[in-house]
Short mmCIF file of C-alpha atoms in Angstrom, two decimals:
data_model
loop_
_atom_site.label_atom_id
_atom_site.label_comp_id
_atom_site.label_asym_id
_atom_site.label_seq_id
_atom_site.Cartn_x
_atom_site.Cartn_y
_atom_site.Cartn_z
CA UNK F 1 0.00 0.00 0.00
CA UNK F 2 2.78 2.37 0.89
CA UNK F 3 4.20 2.51 -2.62
CA UNK F 4 0.85 3.43 -4.14
CA UNK F 5 0.28 6.36 -1.78
CA UNK F 6 3.87 7.68 -1.99
CA UNK F 7 4.03 10.75 -4.22
CA UNK F 8 6.93 11.36 -6.60
CA UNK F 9 10.04 12.66 -4.90
CA UNK F 10 10.21 16.36 -4.27
CA UNK F 11 6.48 17.00 -4.03
CA UNK F 12 6.26 17.20 -0.27
CA UNK F 13 7.94 19.19 2.46
CA UNK F 14 10.82 17.63 4.36
CA UNK F 15 8.85 17.41 7.56
CA UNK F 16 6.23 15.31 5.88
CA UNK F 17 5.72 12.54 3.36
CA UNK F 18 2.56 10.91 2.10
CA UNK F 19 2.66 8.67 5.16
CA UNK F 20 4.61 10.59 7.81
CA UNK F 21 3.86 13.83 9.55
CA UNK F 22 5.58 15.60 12.41
CA UNK F 23 3.62 15.58 15.66
CA UNK F 24 4.10 19.34 15.65
CA UNK F 25 2.05 19.51 12.45
CA UNK F 26 -0.75 17.23 13.67
CA UNK F 27 -1.16 19.52 16.66
CA UNK F 28 -3.11 22.41 15.24
CA UNK F 29 -4.38 20.47 12.21
CA UNK F 30 -7.92 21.20 11.07
CA UNK F 31 -10.79 18.81 11.81
CA UNK F 32 -13.91 18.52 9.64
CA UNK F 33 -17.13 16.56 9.68
CA UNK F 34 -18.37 14.41 6.79
CA UNK F 35 -20.04 17.48 5.31
CA UNK F 36 -16.61 19.18 5.13
CA UNK F 37 -17.65 21.73 7.75
CA UNK F 38 -14.76 22.95 9.85
CA UNK F 39 -15.28 21.70 13.42
CA UNK F 40 -12.11 22.79 15.12
CA UNK F 41 -8.54 21.63 15.47
CA UNK F 42 -6.24 19.17 17.21
CA UNK F 43 -5.19 20.73 20.51
CA UNK F 44 -2.85 17.99 21.74
CA UNK F 45 -2.02 14.31 21.41
CA UNK F 46 -1.90 11.71 24.17
CA UNK F 47 0.54 8.91 23.40
CA UNK F 48 0.71 5.46 24.90
CA UNK F 49 4.22 5.52 26.40
CA UNK F 50 4.82 1.87 25.89
CA UNK F 51 3.52 0.97 22.45
CA UNK F 52 4.05 4.36 20.82
CA UNK F 53 0.51 4.72 19.55
CA UNK F 54 -1.47 7.91 19.59
CA UNK F 55 -4.21 6.98 22.05
CA UNK F 56 -6.22 10.22 22.08
CA UNK F 57 -6.37 13.38 20.05
CA UNK F 58 -7.61 16.19 22.23
CA UNK F 59 -9.82 18.37 20.04
CA UNK F 60 -10.67 21.99 20.46
CA UNK F 61 -14.23 22.53 19.17
CA UNK F 62 -15.03 25.86 20.84
CA UNK F 63 -16.78 27.79 18.11
CA UNK F 64 -18.56 24.93 16.38
CA UNK F 65 -20.18 23.56 19.49
CA UNK F 66 -20.97 27.01 20.82
CA UNK F 67 -19.99 26.10 24.35
CA UNK F 68 -16.89 28.24 24.68
CA UNK F 69 -13.35 26.96 24.93
CA UNK F 70 -13.50 23.21 25.59
CA UNK F 71 -11.30 20.20 24.97
CA UNK F 72 -12.68 16.87 23.83
CA UNK F 73 -10.39 13.86 23.96
CA UNK F 74 -11.27 11.49 21.12
CA UNK F 75 -9.86 8.01 20.62
CA UNK F 76 -7.42 8.34 17.74
CA UNK F 77 -9.34 5.82 15.66
CA UNK F 78 -12.35 8.15 15.56
CA UNK F 79 -10.26 10.44 13.34
CA UNK F 80 -9.71 9.70 9.66
CA UNK F 81 -6.93 11.45 7.83
CA UNK F 82 -8.18 13.02 4.62
CA UNK F 83 -5.55 13.73 2.03
CA UNK F 84 -7.75 16.09 -0.02
CA UNK F 85 -8.45 18.44 2.88
CA UNK F 86 -5.07 17.80 4.52
CA UNK F 87 -6.87 17.44 7.81
CA UNK F 88 -8.85 14.97 9.87
CA UNK F 89 -12.46 13.94 9.56
CA UNK F 90 -14.62 13.08 12.55
CA UNK F 91 -17.86 11.41 11.55
CA UNK F 92 -19.91 12.42 14.58
CA UNK F 93 -22.79 14.83 14.76
CA UNK F 94 -22.82 17.99 16.81
CA UNK F 95 -24.89 16.63 19.71
CA UNK F 96 -22.72 13.56 20.03
CA UNK F 97 -19.61 15.71 20.27
CA UNK F 98 -21.26 18.22 22.58
CA UNK F 99 -22.28 15.53 25.06
CA UNK F 100 -18.91 13.76 24.97
CA UNK F 101 -16.46 13.80 27.88
CA UNK F 102 -14.70 17.14 27.79
CA UNK F 103 -12.93 19.62 29.97
CA UNK F 104 -12.29 23.33 29.95
CA UNK F 105 -9.12 25.32 30.65
CA UNK F 106 -10.45 25.66 34.23
CA UNK F 107 -11.25 21.94 34.72
CA UNK F 108 -8.18 19.94 33.82
CA UNK F 109 -8.39 16.43 32.43
CA UNK F 110 -8.09 13.63 34.93
CA UNK F 111 -6.89 10.84 32.67
CA UNK F 112 -7.14 8.11 35.27
CA UNK F 113 -10.83 8.85 35.58
CA UNK F 114 -11.55 9.97 32.04
CA UNK F 115 -10.05 7.18 29.95
CA UNK F 116 -12.78 4.72 30.84
CA UNK F 117 -15.49 7.31 30.23
CA UNK F 118 -14.01 8.33 26.88
CA UNK F 119 -13.54 4.77 25.68
CA UNK F 120 -17.05 3.85 26.78
CA UNK F 121 -18.59 6.93 25.17
CA UNK F 122 -17.03 6.16 21.81
CA UNK F 123 -17.22 2.41 22.45
CA UNK F 124 -13.54 1.95 21.73
CA UNK F 125 -11.13 -0.40 23.48
CA UNK F 126 -8.09 1.29 25.05
CA UNK F 127 -4.85 1.28 23.12
CA UNK U 1 -1.36 -5.45 32.15
CA UNK U 2 -2.77 -1.98 32.26
CA UNK U 3 -4.29 -2.35 35.68
CA UNK U 4 -1.03 -3.53 37.23
CA UNK U 5 0.95 -0.54 35.95
CA UNK U 6 -1.72 2.02 36.83
CA UNK U 7 -0.71 3.94 39.97
CA UNK U 8 -3.25 4.91 42.63
CA UNK U 9 -5.37 7.90 41.68
CA UNK U 10 -3.88 11.30 42.31
CA UNK U 11 -0.23 10.33 42.01
CA UNK U 12 0.33 11.68 38.54
CA UNK U 13 -0.20 14.96 36.74
CA UNK U 14 -3.32 15.44 34.67
CA UNK U 15 -1.38 15.51 31.42
CA UNK U 16 0.04 12.09 32.14
CA UNK U 17 -0.82 8.72 33.57
CA UNK U 18 1.31 5.62 33.99
CA UNK U 19 0.50 4.75 30.39
CA UNK U 20 -0.29 8.03 28.68
CA UNK U 21 1.85 11.05 28.03
CA UNK U 22 1.22 14.19 26.03
CA UNK U 23 3.22 14.42 22.80
CA UNK U 24 4.34 17.81 24.08
CA UNK U 25 6.05 16.07 27.00
CA UNK U 26 7.73 13.38 24.90
CA UNK U 27 9.25 16.12 22.78
CA UNK U 28 12.12 17.33 24.92
CA UNK U 29 12.27 14.17 27.05
CA UNK U 30 15.70 12.95 28.09
CA UNK U 31 17.37 9.98 26.42
CA UNK U 32 19.93 7.76 28.13
CA UNK U 33 22.06 4.77 27.22
CA UNK U 34 22.11 1.48 29.17
CA UNK U 35 24.79 2.95 31.44
CA UNK U 36 22.36 5.75 32.40
CA UNK U 37 24.53 8.34 30.67
CA UNK U 38 22.54 11.25 29.30
CA UNK U 39 22.76 11.13 25.50
CA UNK U 40 20.44 13.91 24.49
CA UNK U 41 16.75 14.50 24.04
CA UNK U 42 13.77 13.92 21.77
CA UNK U 43 13.69 16.75 19.24
CA UNK U 44 10.52 15.78 17.37
CA UNK U 45 8.23 12.87 16.57
CA UNK U 46 7.25 11.62 13.13
CA UNK U 47 3.84 9.97 13.12
CA UNK U 48 2.36 7.59 10.60
CA UNK U 49 -0.69 9.58 9.45
CA UNK U 50 -2.80 6.57 8.80
CA UNK U 51 -2.24 4.15 11.67
CA UNK U 52 -1.40 6.72 14.34
CA UNK U 53 1.85 5.14 15.38
CA UNK U 54 4.97 7.06 16.26
CA UNK U 55 7.25 5.93 13.43
CA UNK U 56 10.41 7.88 14.30
CA UNK U 57 11.71 9.84 17.23
CA UNK U 58 14.14 12.44 15.98
CA UNK U 59 16.87 12.67 18.57
CA UNK U 60 19.19 15.55 19.30
CA UNK U 61 22.56 14.13 20.42
CA UNK U 62 24.76 17.19 19.85
CA UNK U 63 26.95 17.22 22.93
CA UNK U 64 27.26 13.50 23.50
CA UNK U 65 28.41 12.65 20.00
CA UNK U 66 30.64 15.71 19.83
CA UNK U 67 29.62 16.46 16.26
CA UNK U 68 27.70 19.67 16.86
CA UNK U 69 23.95 20.12 16.49
CA UNK U 70 22.62 17.07 14.64
CA UNK U 71 19.34 15.23 14.41
CA UNK U 72 19.13 11.45 14.31
CA UNK U 73 15.82 9.85 13.38
CA UNK U 74 15.44 6.57 15.24
CA UNK U 75 12.69 4.02 14.69
CA UNK U 76 10.42 4.38 17.70
CA UNK U 77 10.97 0.76 18.71
CA UNK U 78 14.64 1.47 19.33
CA UNK U 79 13.55 3.57 22.31
CA UNK U 80 12.48 1.99 25.57
CA UNK U 81 10.56 4.03 28.10
CA UNK U 82 12.14 3.82 31.54
CA UNK U 83 9.85 4.65 34.40
CA UNK U 84 12.68 5.10 36.92
CA UNK U 85 14.48 7.74 34.89
CA UNK U 86 11.26 9.12 33.39
CA UNK U 87 12.98 9.14 30.03
CA UNK U 88 13.91 6.89 27.15
CA UNK U 89 16.73 4.42 26.84
CA UNK U 90 18.54 3.77 23.58
CA UNK U 91 20.74 0.69 23.75
CA UNK U 92 23.22 1.68 21.05
CA UNK U 93 26.85 2.62 21.47
CA UNK U 94 28.31 5.98 20.55
CA UNK U 95 29.82 4.90 17.23
CA UNK U 96 26.63 3.28 16.09
CA UNK U 97 24.69 6.45 16.79
CA UNK U 98 27.40 8.67 15.31
CA UNK U 99 27.39 6.77 12.01
CA UNK U 100 23.61 6.60 11.78
CA UNK U 101 21.59 8.58 9.22
CA UNK U 102 21.37 12.13 10.50
CA UNK U 103 20.92 15.67 9.40
CA UNK U 104 21.87 19.09 10.64
CA UNK U 105 19.87 22.32 10.86
CA UNK U 106 21.48 23.21 7.49
CA UNK U 107 20.70 19.88 5.78
CA UNK U 108 17.02 19.15 6.19
CA UNK U 109 15.68 15.63 6.36
CA UNK U 110 14.45 14.15 3.11
CA UNK U 111 12.05 11.56 4.42
CA UNK U 112 11.33 9.95 1.09
CA UNK U 113 15.00 9.13 0.78
CA UNK U 114 15.86 8.69 4.44
CA UNK U 115 13.21 6.25 5.61
CA UNK U 116 14.73 3.31 3.77
CA UNK U 117 18.21 4.22 4.99
CA UNK U 118 17.05 4.60 8.59
CA UNK U 119 15.06 1.38 8.61
CA UNK U 120 17.95 -0.50 7.02
CA UNK U 121 20.52 0.96 9.42
CA UNK U 122 18.55 -0.10 12.45
CA UNK U 123 17.21 -3.19 10.63
CA UNK U 124 13.62 -2.29 11.44
CA UNK U 125 10.60 -2.76 9.21
CA UNK U 126 8.67 0.44 8.49
CA UNK U 127 5.57 1.14 10.54
#
């Protein structure tokens, strides 16, 4: 699969290929819904220390959800990378995102408590 | 396994658990060799866009290798997280690191070219 998605040499920046991207570039990347509406952006990434997988992308959806500045941790597998839009797609409707586990700048995440809630909400096994 | 490595609630910061760490904290984390000598730090992370795995940790080994500011992309699996030192261990000797594929601030990485060289040097399949 890799060879078919690899563009000709020289077409991409040095901090990125068709398959690789710097964590610094994922953080801040745009997030859309299936209707290509801009939902927000990736605020931070939570990595599994041991297996090196991105476990959660913490999304910032402030404007779209109309609930002020809030952070929504989503299991990484909820996000689909879209090459056309050069961003991520989250196929969840507004209410589902609005009611999801979230925190605000004033109420920090408590990952020991929140992981189970997040995984259950999106019905995803932990990675 | 997860439950046995999970510390009691309240022992860790909210941006980290026993298993999870923010990408922002991995970037800048200390790297040691097996003799607990400080080699350098994690300069950046290259993620696989599609499967969400950390493919490469780009290390900064300037002082230790004595070759000035240089960046060495290492396959993620070469790094072992060490809870005692709260950093990563790379079990490679100085010459092996010094001769590895690297780039300097003046010679940017060319990932299309370098991935094969890096994987071959460390004899790791791509992720």
